[in-house]
XYZ file of C-alpha atoms in Angstrom:
202
model
C -3.336 -23.060 -17.988
C -1.802 -19.983 -17.146
C -2.066 -19.564 -12.900
C -4.291 -16.951 -11.576
C -4.282 -14.535 -8.779
C -7.901 -13.590 -7.631
C -8.012 -9.826 -5.920
C -10.730 -7.333 -5.048
C -10.499 -3.992 -6.779
C -9.328 -1.885 -3.945
C -9.245 2.328 -3.824
C -5.366 3.134 -3.706
C -4.551 -0.343 -2.734
C -2.529 -0.865 0.442
C 1.472 -1.873 -0.030
C 0.933 -5.511 0.840
C -1.589 -5.556 -2.469
C 1.310 -5.251 -4.404
C 3.503 -7.334 -2.517
C 0.944 -10.271 -3.465
C 1.014 -9.310 -7.160
C 4.797 -9.237 -6.829
C 5.279 -12.429 -5.443
C 2.730 -14.380 -7.572
C 2.672 -15.024 -11.007
C -0.135 -15.109 -13.680
C -2.710 -13.083 -14.760
C -4.671 -10.831 -12.237
C -8.358 -11.534 -11.824
C -10.411 -8.811 -10.253
C -13.634 -9.741 -8.466
C -16.678 -7.876 -9.707
C -19.295 -10.005 -8.565
C -18.905 -10.268 -4.975
C -21.131 -8.987 -2.517
C -19.929 -5.599 -2.097
C -18.044 -5.713 1.664
C -18.502 -2.835 3.887
C -15.718 -1.466 5.686
C -12.844 -2.899 3.458
C -10.154 -1.158 1.369
C -12.965 -1.064 -1.739
C -13.683 2.107 -0.315
C -10.797 3.141 1.906
C -7.058 3.885 1.772
C -4.613 4.862 4.482
C -2.366 7.667 4.290
C 0.601 9.264 6.214
C -0.226 12.954 7.549
C 1.275 15.160 10.231
C -1.262 13.927 12.889
C -0.589 10.412 12.009
C -2.728 7.799 9.745
C -5.676 9.513 8.095
C -8.565 7.277 6.580
C -9.854 8.658 2.824
C -13.270 6.837 2.281
C -15.033 7.070 -0.986
C -18.737 7.564 -0.310
C -21.274 4.952 -2.266
C -24.516 5.436 -2.924
C -26.775 3.119 -0.563
C -29.742 1.446 -2.374
C -32.203 -0.557 -0.748
C -30.952 -3.896 -1.188
C -28.404 -5.211 1.210
C -26.358 -7.112 -1.167
C -25.113 -5.610 -4.316
C -22.771 -6.861 -6.558
C -19.318 -5.136 -6.534
C -19.425 -3.793 -10.120
C -22.676 -2.197 -9.538
C -21.820 0.158 -6.649
C -22.129 3.588 -7.743
C -19.688 6.502 -5.983
C -21.831 9.099 -4.574
C -21.049 12.632 -5.323
C -23.538 14.839 -2.721
C -20.617 15.894 -0.927
C -17.355 17.048 -2.811
C -15.409 14.100 -1.073
C -12.666 14.422 -4.448
C -11.998 17.954 -3.416
C -11.418 16.804 0.262
C -9.231 13.719 -0.435
C -6.913 15.738 -3.269
C -6.109 18.339 -0.614
C -5.457 15.946 1.818
C -3.042 14.077 -0.437
C -1.583 17.460 -1.358
C -1.048 18.420 2.131
C 0.555 14.654 3.609
C 2.999 14.434 0.026
C 3.716 17.859 -1.337
C 6.999 17.710 0.684
C 7.674 13.917 -0.310
C 10.770 13.367 -3.102
C 8.385 12.447 -5.824
C 4.558 13.776 -5.379
C 5.296 16.494 -8.169
C 6.788 13.690 -10.390
C 3.356 11.754 -10.439
C 0.425 14.756 -9.279
C -0.682 15.207 -12.639
C -1.559 11.229 -13.170
C -3.331 10.989 -10.015
C -4.987 14.311 -10.112
C -7.306 12.750 -13.182
C -9.093 10.898 -10.368
C -10.262 13.987 -8.387
C -10.989 15.760 -11.689
C -13.445 13.883 -12.913
C -16.418 11.509 -11.891
C -16.491 7.927 -12.437
C -20.120 6.674 -12.136
C -19.222 2.949 -10.535
C -16.635 2.305 -7.631
C -15.051 -0.877 -9.692
C -14.124 1.352 -12.524
C -12.564 3.805 -10.526
C -10.515 1.271 -8.710
C -9.650 -0.426 -11.622
C -8.393 2.623 -13.289
C -6.119 3.490 -10.427
C -4.686 -0.180 -10.222
C -3.880 0.277 -13.793
C -1.852 3.530 -13.155
C 0.092 1.894 -10.311
C 1.022 -1.212 -12.135
C 2.442 1.123 -14.660
C 4.314 3.618 -11.807
C 5.663 0.238 -10.159
C 6.745 -0.972 -13.378
C 4.974 -4.010 -13.172
C 3.858 -5.506 -16.377
C 0.856 -7.908 -15.455
C -2.380 -8.276 -17.748
C -5.718 -7.662 -15.710
C -8.640 -9.704 -16.648
C -12.488 -9.531 -14.625
C -13.995 -12.332 -13.326
C -17.188 -13.713 -15.430
C -19.012 -14.506 -12.582
C -18.648 -15.177 -8.887
C -16.841 -18.551 -8.057
C -15.736 -19.824 -4.877
C -12.599 -21.311 -6.484
C -12.231 -19.518 -9.630
C -8.015 -19.373 -9.146
C -5.514 -21.204 -7.274
C -4.301 -17.966 -5.302
C -7.420 -16.265 -3.732
C -6.839 -13.077 -1.742
C -10.353 -11.634 -2.068
C -10.639 -11.927 2.215
C -6.981 -11.854 3.225
C -6.174 -8.101 2.883
C -8.349 -6.257 5.100
C -8.207 -2.963 7.278
C -9.710 -5.010 10.495
C -7.079 -8.021 9.960
C -3.979 -6.993 10.661
C -0.864 -6.745 8.477
C -1.254 -9.215 5.319
C 2.541 -8.746 5.076
C 4.229 -9.101 8.499
C 7.825 -8.301 7.221
C 7.160 -5.084 5.275
C 10.458 -3.394 4.602
C 10.951 0.008 6.109
C 11.523 3.332 3.861
C 11.920 6.703 4.324
C 8.137 8.576 4.951
C 7.681 12.390 5.495
C 6.526 12.330 9.264
C 8.490 9.386 10.601
C 10.446 11.264 12.966
C 7.297 12.198 14.375
C 5.174 8.882 14.424
C 8.059 6.019 13.647
C 7.497 3.729 10.405
C 3.815 3.488 9.627
C 3.326 0.141 7.408
C 0.803 -0.967 4.973
C -0.449 2.449 4.191
C -1.874 2.934 0.714
C 0.571 2.298 -2.402
C 0.846 6.015 -3.064
C 2.621 6.432 0.410
C 5.435 4.119 -1.005
C 5.256 5.886 -4.441
C 5.634 9.361 -3.195
C 8.441 8.636 -1.028
C 10.551 6.549 -3.259
C 9.253 6.844 -6.526
C 11.379 4.645 -9.529
C 12.645 2.527 -6.779
C 9.440 1.738 -4.923
C 9.206 -1.629 -6.780
C 12.349 -2.835 -4.847
C 10.468 -2.490 -1.541
C 7.822 -4.912 -2.882
């Protein structure tokens, strides 16, 4: 049986997420039956701006039920967060070496609406894997199990747990002279700054 790596579906995942993928062999299994956890990378991405780290947060529709499966979480469009996120990305990265190269690929996520957060995140993951030239099959979990895969990173990569990848190599960042190197930002920070060489930093 082929080995599997079990991961959550994140919004513009951090660099450590792709480091985990690159270091582990086997199919990627995305967890869609977990109860949606608050304040995680499922709805939040960190980018580098002139003022330091900025959290981009995707608003969700909050229902009466406390425990909702990740696959059933809907994105909230009451406020125009897509325009704000895209403006933030443009402001942060328009002077980076490769933003214009990838701009059209990522604009699609801010130009049309996805009903479900999980589908939105999976579509971004597929694009990022392509940009990083990581050829890995993605499968979706068939149900929640406590030990569905030998390698389980469902809870390891979290904004409140510190860096999952402690020895991440530095690369050039647009605002590095102002803030120093900022580690484990969204993978788009690496991509927009390093382009085709990004895979070498994973």
